[in-house]
Structures are given as C-alpha cells and as structure tokens.
PDB file of C-alpha atoms in Angstrom:
ATOM      1  CA  GLU A1232       8.292   9.620   9.919  1.00 93.00           C
ATOM      2  CA  VAL A1233       4.918  11.572   8.710  1.00 96.00           C
ATOM      3  CA  VAL A1234       2.355  10.153  10.767  1.00 97.00           C
ATOM      4  CA  LEU A1235      -1.277   9.983   9.228  1.00 98.00           C
ATOM      5  CA  THR A1236      -3.993  10.224  11.397  1.00 98.00           C
ATOM      6  CA  GLN A1237      -7.400   9.348   9.692  1.00 98.00           C
ATOM      7  CA  SER A1238     -10.631  10.387  11.222  1.00 95.00           C
ATOM      8  CA  PRO A1239     -13.318   8.945  11.849  1.00 96.00           C
ATOM      9  CA  GLY A1240     -12.452   5.594  12.907  1.00 96.00           C
ATOM     10  CA  THR A1241     -15.667   4.424  11.087  1.00 98.00           C
ATOM     11  CA  LEU A1242     -18.484   6.047   9.493  1.00 98.00           C
ATOM     12  CA  SER A1243     -21.885   4.704   9.403  1.00 97.00           C
ATOM     13  CA  LEU A1244     -23.704   5.672   6.268  1.00 97.00           C
ATOM     14  CA  SER A1245     -26.530   4.462   3.671  1.00 97.00           C
ATOM     15  CA  PRO A1246     -26.315   3.890   0.218  1.00 97.00           C
ATOM     16  CA  GLY A1247     -26.807   6.968  -2.151  1.00 97.00           C
ATOM     17  CA  GLU A1248     -25.254   9.106   0.996  1.00 97.00           C
ATOM     18  CA  ARG A1249     -22.084  11.334   0.877  1.00 98.00           C
ATOM     19  CA  ALA A1250     -19.025  10.078   2.745  1.00 98.00           C
ATOM     20  CA  THR A1251     -16.277  12.408   3.692  1.00 98.00           C
ATOM     21  CA  LEU A1252     -12.998  10.965   5.103  1.00 98.00           C
ATOM     22  CA  SER A1253     -10.483  12.801   6.673  1.00 98.00           C
ATOM     23  CA  CYS A1254      -6.416  12.373   6.770  1.00 98.00           C
ATOM     24  CA  ARG A1255      -4.244  14.558   8.852  1.00 98.00           C
ATOM     25  CA  ALA A1256      -0.417  14.618   8.273  1.00 98.00           C
ATOM     26  CA  SER A1257       1.664  15.349  11.308  1.00 98.00           C
ATOM     27  CA  GLN A1258       3.875  17.706   9.061  1.00 97.00           C
ATOM     28  CA  SER A1259       3.266  19.079   5.702  1.00 97.00           C
ATOM     29  CA  VAL A1260       3.239  16.490   2.670  1.00 96.00           C
ATOM     30  CA  THR A1261       5.904  17.219   0.228  1.00 91.00           C
ATOM     31  CA  SER A1262       4.215  18.582  -3.004  1.00 93.00           C
ATOM     32  CA  ASN A1263       0.982  17.189  -1.746  1.00 95.00           C
ATOM     33  CA  TYR A1264       2.098  13.550  -2.596  1.00 96.00           C
ATOM     34  CA  LEU A1265      -1.052  11.938  -0.991  1.00 97.00           C
ATOM     35  CA  ALA A1266      -2.436   8.665  -1.911  1.00 98.00           C
ATOM     36  CA  TRP A1267      -6.002   6.700  -1.049  1.00 98.00           C
ATOM     37  CA  TYR A1268      -6.825   3.490  -1.303  1.00 98.00           C
ATOM     38  CA  LYS A1269      -9.928   1.152  -0.706  1.00 98.00           C
ATOM     39  CA  GLN A1270      -9.547  -2.295   0.585  1.00 98.00           C
ATOM     40  CA  LYS A1271     -12.495  -4.837   1.128  1.00 97.00           C
ATOM     41  CA  PRO A1272     -12.003  -7.985   3.154  1.00 95.00           C
ATOM     42  CA  GLY A1273      -9.824 -10.472   1.894  1.00 95.00           C
ATOM     43  CA  GLN A1274      -8.738  -8.162  -0.941  1.00 97.00           C
ATOM     44  CA  ALA A1275      -5.706  -6.350  -1.605  1.00 98.00           C
ATOM     45  CA  PRO A1276      -5.719  -2.621  -1.651  1.00 98.00           C
ATOM     46  CA  ARG A1277      -6.747  -0.689  -4.687  1.00 98.00           C
ATOM     47  CA  LEU A1278      -5.569   2.781  -5.701  1.00 98.00           C
ATOM     48  CA  LEU A1279      -8.151   5.365  -5.933  1.00 98.00           C
ATOM     49  CA  ILE A1280      -6.370   8.850  -5.735  1.00 98.00           C
ATOM     50  CA  PHE A1281      -2.777  10.163  -6.278  1.00 97.00           C
ATOM     51  CA  GLY A1282      -1.362  13.653  -5.896  1.00 96.00           C
ATOM     52  CA  ALA A1283      -4.027  14.628  -3.526  1.00 97.00           C
ATOM     53  CA  SER A1284      -6.631  14.762  -6.287  1.00 97.00           C
ATOM     54  CA  SER A1285      -6.015  13.059  -9.186  1.00 97.00           C
ATOM     55  CA  ARG A1286      -8.094   9.862  -9.818  1.00 98.00           C
ATOM     56  CA  ALA A1287      -6.401   6.430 -10.845  1.00 97.00           C
ATOM     57  CA  THR A1288      -7.515   4.788 -14.056  1.00 96.00           C
ATOM     58  CA  GLY A1289     -10.999   3.431 -13.896  1.00 96.00           C
ATOM     59  CA  ILE A1290     -12.046   4.963 -10.549  1.00 98.00           C
ATOM     60  CA  PRO A1291     -15.235   6.526 -10.846  1.00 97.00           C
ATOM     61  CA  ASP A1292     -15.953  10.247 -10.713  1.00 97.00           C
ATOM     62  CA  ARG A1293     -18.034   9.810  -7.331  1.00 98.00           C
ATOM     63  CA  PHE A1294     -14.579   9.364  -5.739  1.00 98.00           C
ATOM     64  CA  SER A1295     -12.699  12.682  -5.239  1.00 98.00           C
ATOM     65  CA  GLY A1296      -9.946  13.911  -3.259  1.00 98.00           C
ATOM     66  CA  SER A1297      -8.679  17.273  -2.035  1.00 98.00           C
ATOM     67  CA  GLY A1298      -6.553  19.201   0.233  1.00 97.00           C
ATOM     68  CA  SER A1299      -3.342  20.476   0.836  1.00 97.00           C
ATOM     69  CA  GLY A1300      -0.635  20.720   3.227  1.00 96.00           C
ATOM     70  CA  THR A1301      -1.459  18.650   6.483  1.00 97.00           C
ATOM     71  CA  ASP A1302      -5.260  18.497   5.914  1.00 98.00           C
ATOM     72  CA  PHE A1303      -6.460  15.950   3.199  1.00 98.00           C
ATOM     73  CA  THR A1304     -10.067  14.713   2.158  1.00 98.00           C
ATOM     74  CA  LEU A1305     -11.697  11.854   0.297  1.00 98.00           C
ATOM     75  CA  THR A1306     -15.378  12.256  -0.676  1.00 98.00           C
ATOM     76  CA  ILE A1307     -17.618   9.931  -1.895  1.00 98.00           C
ATOM     77  CA  SER A1308     -20.252  11.909  -3.516  1.00 97.00           C
ATOM     78  CA  ARG A1309     -23.213   9.075  -3.428  1.00 97.00           C
ATOM     79  CA  LEU A1310     -22.364   5.577  -1.924  1.00 98.00           C
ATOM     80  CA  GLU A1311     -22.853   2.505  -3.968  1.00 97.00           C
ATOM     81  CA  PRO A1312     -23.306  -0.883  -2.054  1.00 96.00           C
ATOM     82  CA  GLU A1313     -19.487  -1.617  -3.454  1.00 97.00           C
ATOM     83  CA  ASP A1314     -18.027   1.458  -1.694  1.00 98.00           C
ATOM     84  CA  PHE A1315     -18.542   0.274   1.987  1.00 97.00           C
ATOM     85  CA  ALA A1316     -14.587  -0.762   2.664  1.00 98.00           C
ATOM     86  CA  VAL A1317     -12.330   0.468   4.751  1.00 98.00           C
ATOM     87  CA  TYR A1318      -9.804   3.433   3.128  1.00 98.00           C
ATOM     88  CA  TYR A1319      -6.445   4.171   3.812  1.00 98.00           C
ATOM     89  CA  CYS A1320      -4.398   7.557   3.041  1.00 98.00           C
ATOM     90  CA  GLN A1321      -0.737   7.060   2.312  1.00 98.00           C
ATOM     91  CA  GLN A1322       1.984   9.954   1.888  1.00 97.00           C
ATOM     92  CA  TYR A1323       5.115   9.550  -0.405  1.00 96.00           C
ATOM     93  CA  GLY A1324       6.690  13.046   0.163  1.00 93.00           C
ATOM     94  CA  THR A1325       9.231  10.769   2.202  1.00 92.00           C
ATOM     95  CA  SER A1326       9.275   7.429   3.070  1.00 93.00           C
ATOM     96  CA  PRO A1327       5.729   5.969   2.962  1.00 96.00           C
ATOM     97  CA  THR A1328       3.571   5.562   5.766  1.00 97.00           C
ATOM     98  CA  PHE A1329      -0.206   4.996   5.798  1.00 98.00           C
ATOM     99  CA  GLY A1330      -2.917   5.881   8.039  1.00 98.00           C
ATOM    100  CA  GLN A1331      -4.719   3.519  10.383  1.00 97.00           C
ATOM    101  CA  GLY A1332      -7.788   3.415   8.100  1.00 98.00           C
ATOM    102  CA  THR A1333     -11.533   4.523   8.015  1.00 98.00           C
ATOM    103  CA  LYS A1334     -14.202   1.995   7.802  1.00 98.00           C
ATOM    104  CA  VAL A1335     -17.284   3.139   5.846  1.00 98.00           C
ATOM    105  CA  GLU A1336     -19.996   0.524   6.784  1.00 97.00           C
ATOM    106  CA  ILE A1337     -23.829   0.139   5.853  1.00 95.00           C
ATOM    107  CA  LYS A1338     -25.809   1.991   8.723  1.00 93.00           C
TER     108      LYS A1338
ATOM    109  CA  GLN B 278      -2.265  -5.210 -17.557  1.00 87.00           C
ATOM    110  CA  VAL B 279       0.412  -5.882 -14.973  1.00 93.00           C
ATOM    111  CA  GLN B 280       0.125  -8.358 -12.749  1.00 96.00           C
ATOM    112  CA  LEU B 281       1.906  -9.532  -9.752  1.00 96.00           C
ATOM    113  CA  GLN B 282       1.749 -12.741  -7.897  1.00 97.00           C
ATOM    114  CA  GLU B 283       3.329 -13.641  -4.401  1.00 98.00           C
ATOM    115  CA  SER B 284       4.844 -16.872  -3.608  1.00 98.00           C
ATOM    116  CA  GLY B 285       6.529 -18.658  -0.531  1.00 96.00           C
ATOM    117  CA  PRO B 286       6.117 -20.546   2.490  1.00 96.00           C
ATOM    118  CA  GLY B 287       3.052 -19.943   4.674  1.00 95.00           C
ATOM    119  CA  LEU B 288       4.625 -20.914   7.978  1.00 97.00           C
ATOM    120  CA  VAL B 289       8.169 -20.080   9.454  1.00 97.00           C
ATOM    121  CA  LYS B 290       9.732 -20.717  12.602  1.00 97.00           C
ATOM    122  CA  PRO B 291      10.615 -18.271  15.087  1.00 97.00           C
ATOM    123  CA  SER B 292      14.431 -17.017  14.592  1.00 96.00           C
ATOM    124  CA  GLN B 293      14.350 -18.103  11.358  1.00 97.00           C
ATOM    125  CA  THR B 294      14.747 -16.268   7.661  1.00 97.00           C
ATOM    126  CA  GLN B 295      11.371 -15.721   5.879  1.00 97.00           C
ATOM    127  CA  SER B 296      11.698 -15.878   2.080  1.00 97.00           C
ATOM    128  CA  LEU B 297       8.954 -14.647  -0.413  1.00 98.00           C
ATOM    129  CA  THR B 298       9.047 -13.994  -4.121  1.00 98.00           C
ATOM    130  CA  CYS B 299       7.078 -11.960  -6.198  1.00 97.00           C
ATOM    131  CA  THR B 300       6.581 -12.815  -9.929  1.00 96.00           C
ATOM    132  CA  VAL B 301       5.850  -9.734 -12.385  1.00 94.00           C
ATOM    133  CA  SER B 302       3.848  -9.912 -15.535  1.00 92.00           C
ATOM    134  CA  GLY B 303       1.969  -8.083 -18.420  1.00 88.00           C
ATOM    135  CA  GLY B 304       4.538  -5.294 -17.829  1.00 76.00           C
ATOM    136  CA  SER B 305       7.983  -3.863 -18.396  1.00 74.00           C
ATOM    137  CA  PHE B 306       9.961  -5.109 -15.409  1.00 73.00           C
ATOM    138  CA  SER B 307      12.726  -2.687 -16.424  1.00 78.00           C
ATOM    139  CA  SER B 308      11.061   0.586 -16.835  1.00 77.00           C
ATOM    140  CA  GLY B 309      12.884   3.617 -14.868  1.00 75.00           C
ATOM    141  CA  GLY B 310       9.726   4.931 -13.406  1.00 85.00           C
ATOM    142  CA  PHE B 311       8.763   2.364 -11.277  1.00 92.00           C
ATOM    143  CA  TYR B 312      10.201   0.655  -7.604  1.00 93.00           C
ATOM    144  CA  TRP B 313       9.018  -2.933  -6.810  1.00 95.00           C
ATOM    145  CA  SER B 314       7.539  -2.974  -3.099  1.00 96.00           C
ATOM    146  CA  TRP B 315       6.682  -5.190  -0.115  1.00 98.00           C
ATOM    147  CA  VAL B 316       3.842  -3.965   2.049  1.00 98.00           C
ATOM    148  CA  ARG B 317       2.534  -5.990   4.940  1.00 98.00           C
ATOM    149  CA  GLN B 318      -0.414  -6.154   7.095  1.00 98.00           C
ATOM    150  CA  HIS B 319      -0.799  -7.432  10.167  1.00 96.00           C
ATOM    151  CA  PRO B 320      -4.262  -9.211  10.988  1.00 94.00           C
ATOM    152  CA  GLY B 321      -6.865  -6.937  11.309  1.00 92.00           C
ATOM    153  CA  LYS B 322      -4.661  -4.065  11.012  1.00 94.00           C
ATOM    154  CA  GLY B 323      -3.245  -1.364   9.030  1.00 95.00           C
ATOM    155  CA  LEU B 324      -0.677  -1.195   6.267  1.00 97.00           C
ATOM    156  CA  GLU B 325       3.096  -1.329   6.999  1.00 97.00           C
ATOM    157  CA  TRP B 326       5.585  -0.245   4.183  1.00 97.00           C
ATOM    158  CA  ILE B 327       8.433  -2.857   3.858  1.00 97.00           C
ATOM    159  CA  GLY B 328      10.960  -1.262   1.371  1.00 96.00           C
ATOM    160  CA  TYR B 329      11.069  -1.195  -2.133  1.00 94.00           C
ATOM    161  CA  ILE B 330      13.952  -1.738  -5.018  1.00 93.00           C
ATOM    162  CA  HIS B 331      14.404  -0.194  -8.497  1.00 88.00           C
ATOM    163  CA  TYR B 332      15.484  -2.533 -11.196  1.00 82.00           C
ATOM    164  CA  SER B 333      18.865  -1.005 -11.155  1.00 83.00           C
ATOM    165  CA  GLY B 334      19.352  -2.652  -7.823  1.00 84.00           C
ATOM    166  CA  LYS B 335      18.894   0.856  -5.408  1.00 89.00           C
ATOM    167  CA  THR B 336      16.719  -0.206  -2.262  1.00 92.00           C
ATOM    168  CA  TYR B 337      14.883   1.851   0.145  1.00 93.00           C
ATOM    169  CA  TYR B 338      14.017   0.205   3.737  1.00 95.00           C
ATOM    170  CA  ASN B 339      11.316   1.191   6.424  1.00 94.00           C
ATOM    171  CA  PRO B 340      13.759   1.932   9.171  1.00 91.00           C
ATOM    172  CA  SER B 341      11.464   0.422  11.849  1.00 91.00           C
ATOM    173  CA  LEU B 342      12.724  -3.217  10.689  1.00 88.00           C
ATOM    174  CA  LYS B 343      15.978  -2.414  11.998  1.00 74.00           C
ATOM    175  CA  SER B 344      18.170  -3.976   8.894  1.00 90.00           C
ATOM    176  CA  ARG B 345      16.125  -7.307   8.822  1.00 96.00           C
ATOM    177  CA  ALA B 346      14.602  -6.776   5.694  1.00 96.00           C
ATOM    178  CA  THR B 347      16.674  -7.486   1.984  1.00 96.00           C
ATOM    179  CA  ILE B 348      15.067  -7.130  -1.300  1.00 96.00           C
ATOM    180  CA  LEU B 349      16.347  -8.424  -4.557  1.00 94.00           C
ATOM    181  CA  VAL B 350      15.831  -8.268  -7.993  1.00 91.00           C
ATOM    182  CA  ASP B 351      16.296 -11.129 -10.681  1.00 89.00           C
ATOM    183  CA  MET B 352      15.705  -9.161 -14.102  1.00 86.00           C
ATOM    184  CA  SER B 353      15.779 -12.598 -15.781  1.00 89.00           C
ATOM    185  CA  LYS B 354      13.233 -14.105 -14.429  1.00 91.00           C
ATOM    186  CA  ASN B 355      10.758 -10.644 -13.736  1.00 91.00           C
ATOM    187  CA  GLN B 356      10.867 -11.265  -9.870  1.00 92.00           C
ATOM    188  CA  PHE B 357      11.852  -9.668  -6.711  1.00 94.00           C
ATOM    189  CA  SER B 358      12.206 -11.378  -3.626  1.00 96.00           C
ATOM    190  CA  LEU B 359      12.149 -10.330   0.311  1.00 97.00           C
ATOM    191  CA  LYS B 360      14.351 -11.787   2.924  1.00 97.00           C
ATOM    192  CA  LEU B 361      13.106 -10.870   6.549  1.00 97.00           C
ATOM    193  CA  SER B 362      15.549 -12.470   9.055  1.00 96.00           C
ATOM    194  CA  SER B 363      15.166 -13.223  12.880  1.00 96.00           C
ATOM    195  CA  VAL B 364      11.379 -13.480  12.393  1.00 97.00           C
ATOM    196  CA  THR B 365       9.219 -13.366  15.569  1.00 97.00           C
ATOM    197  CA  ALA B 366       5.061 -13.933  15.955  1.00 96.00           C
ATOM    198  CA  ALA B 367       5.132 -10.206  15.543  1.00 96.00           C
ATOM    199  CA  ASP B 368       6.113 -10.527  11.938  1.00 97.00           C
ATOM    200  CA  THR B 369       2.678 -12.906  11.378  1.00 97.00           C
ATOM    201  CA  ALA B 370       1.077 -10.896   8.780  1.00 98.00           C
ATOM    202  CA  VAL B 371      -0.217 -10.814   4.741  1.00 98.00           C
ATOM    203  CA  TYR B 372       2.514  -9.858   2.644  1.00 98.00           C
ATOM    204  CA  TYR B 373       1.624  -7.917  -0.551  1.00 98.00           C
ATOM    205  CA  CYS B 374       4.208  -7.127  -3.461  1.00 98.00           C
ATOM    206  CA  ALA B 375       3.287  -3.734  -5.494  1.00 97.00           C
ATOM    207  CA  ARG B 376       4.525  -1.721  -7.882  1.00 96.00           C
ATOM    208  CA  VAL B 377       5.071   1.856  -6.897  1.00 96.00           C
ATOM    209  CA  TYR B 378       4.805   4.778  -9.361  1.00 95.00           C
ATOM    210  CA  THR B 379       7.495   7.578  -8.843  1.00 90.00           C
ATOM    211  CA  SER B 380       8.293  10.417 -10.486  1.00 78.00           C
ATOM    212  CA  GLY B 381      10.778  11.329  -7.493  1.00 78.00           C
ATOM    213  CA  TRP B 382      12.108   9.574  -4.510  1.00 82.00           C
ATOM    214  CA  HIS B 383       9.223   7.952  -3.311  1.00 90.00           C
ATOM    215  CA  GLY B 384       5.766   6.859  -4.752  1.00 94.00           C
ATOM    216  CA  PHE B 385       2.500   5.456  -4.664  1.00 97.00           C
ATOM    217  CA  PHE B 386       1.361   1.695  -4.862  1.00 97.00           C
ATOM    218  CA  ASP B 387      -0.572   1.424  -8.452  1.00 96.00           C
ATOM    219  CA  TYR B 388      -0.672  -2.349  -8.803  1.00 97.00           C
ATOM    220  CA  TRP B 389      -0.697  -4.945  -6.019  1.00 98.00           C
ATOM    221  CA  GLY B 390      -0.597  -8.763  -5.580  1.00 98.00           C
ATOM    222  CA  GLN B 391      -3.110 -10.706  -4.056  1.00 98.00           C
ATOM    223  CA  GLY B 392      -1.117 -11.239  -0.831  1.00 98.00           C
ATOM    224  CA  ILE B 393      -0.119 -14.040   0.922  1.00 98.00           C
ATOM    225  CA  LEU B 394      -0.274 -14.846   4.738  1.00 98.00           C
ATOM    226  CA  VAL B 395       2.890 -15.905   6.790  1.00 98.00           C
ATOM    227  CA  THR B 396       2.612 -17.000  10.041  1.00 97.00           C
ATOM    228  CA  VAL B 397       5.429 -17.233  12.191  1.00 97.00           C
ATOM    229  CA  SER B 398       5.070 -20.162  14.668  1.00 96.00           C
ATOM    230  CA  SER B 399       7.069 -23.228  16.296  1.00 94.00           C
TER     231      SER B 399
END
C-alpha cells in the first residue's frame, strides 16, 4: 500500500495569501497518478487536480499542482473565502489511497 | 452532468449486513472508461476507498476490508450497490458513491454523491 503523508496538518492564512500544501508518498507514484480534492464541512469531496498537474473542469487557475515521484504540491496562489477547507491528495498508481488531509483555515 | 445519489438504511445493528445503493443519472453508465466506486469517511476523519466495479462486473476491493465488501452492478436500473457484512461500530461512517475516471488499472474520483451517514448501533 502506498502511504501518503500530507503536511502541514493545518495551515492558518489570510484571504489573498498563497497556500502551499505538500503530499509525500511512501514510494514513487506510478506515472504521477496523483489527484487533489477539496472538501468543505458537510459536503462531498470535489476533484481539483489529476495527473499531478491537470486541473479538473471548472477549477480556477489559482489552483495548481506540481511534483513527481514521491513529492507533490498543491498551490493556491491567492486564497479566496471559499478556499478555506480540507484538502486531500490521492494516488491511483496502485489501489487508491488518500492522505490524511490538510486543513486550510482563516488566520 | 453526471449525478449520483446514495440510498439505504441509516442505522444497522452490529453483526448484520449493511446494504447501500447508488443511482446514477446524466451519464453513460456503461462507458468503458469508468469505474463506479464506494468511499467512506469515518466521523471527523479522512477518506477510505472501499472498492469499485466496472459495468462489465469486474471488481477491485480494498484488502483492509478483509472480503467483507461486495459491490454489484444493475445496468438495467443504472445502479450499483455495496454490501458490507459483519458490521461493527468501526463501520460507522459517511458512505459516498463516486465515479472513477480511469485510463489504466485504477483512477481518480471525478463525480461524487452527497454521501449517506450509516450508524452501526444496537
């Protein structure tokens, strides 16, 4: 099983600031098959990024994904009020696994 | 626009079998490039993949569930289902159904249902 470790656990930022979220895999992720999701309280997760860097349909360009191998990053260039949520990474190079999540909260 | 909707009992007794159904609308259920999946989320915790099924009937499961999970598909109704046997309190969670986009063995979850809370309690 590929274990994904996300850091930090919580990120306290103000609207307009830049957010950088990390996802580290216990082994290399096949073909950079890594996705990112956003989840707000009481809602289902929403796909943001797939293939490490491709934005899903309708996702604003302030969201970007990068990385390869075992280290991946989700960057939100300028935080909007609706971006404060929990973010999960997921790998699909083998049986899917998720990271434990990073909460982005208002400072 | 693909929509998924979970249904089933919200309360199940310990040791019983939990059964949930997901109804899919707005898309081609029998398209070859997708799997249909169940994911759960324990209260206040992260996401756990349970398994998925292709419309052909081929299935993949999370080994951690130790063969307690069974996913079936009913193409005539555009539905797929989850049965989880021998449930305990540890199975209390929000259960999501989701579509999986795949170009290989596995994939990412591009559409999700709203989720259904299942509580295991006597």
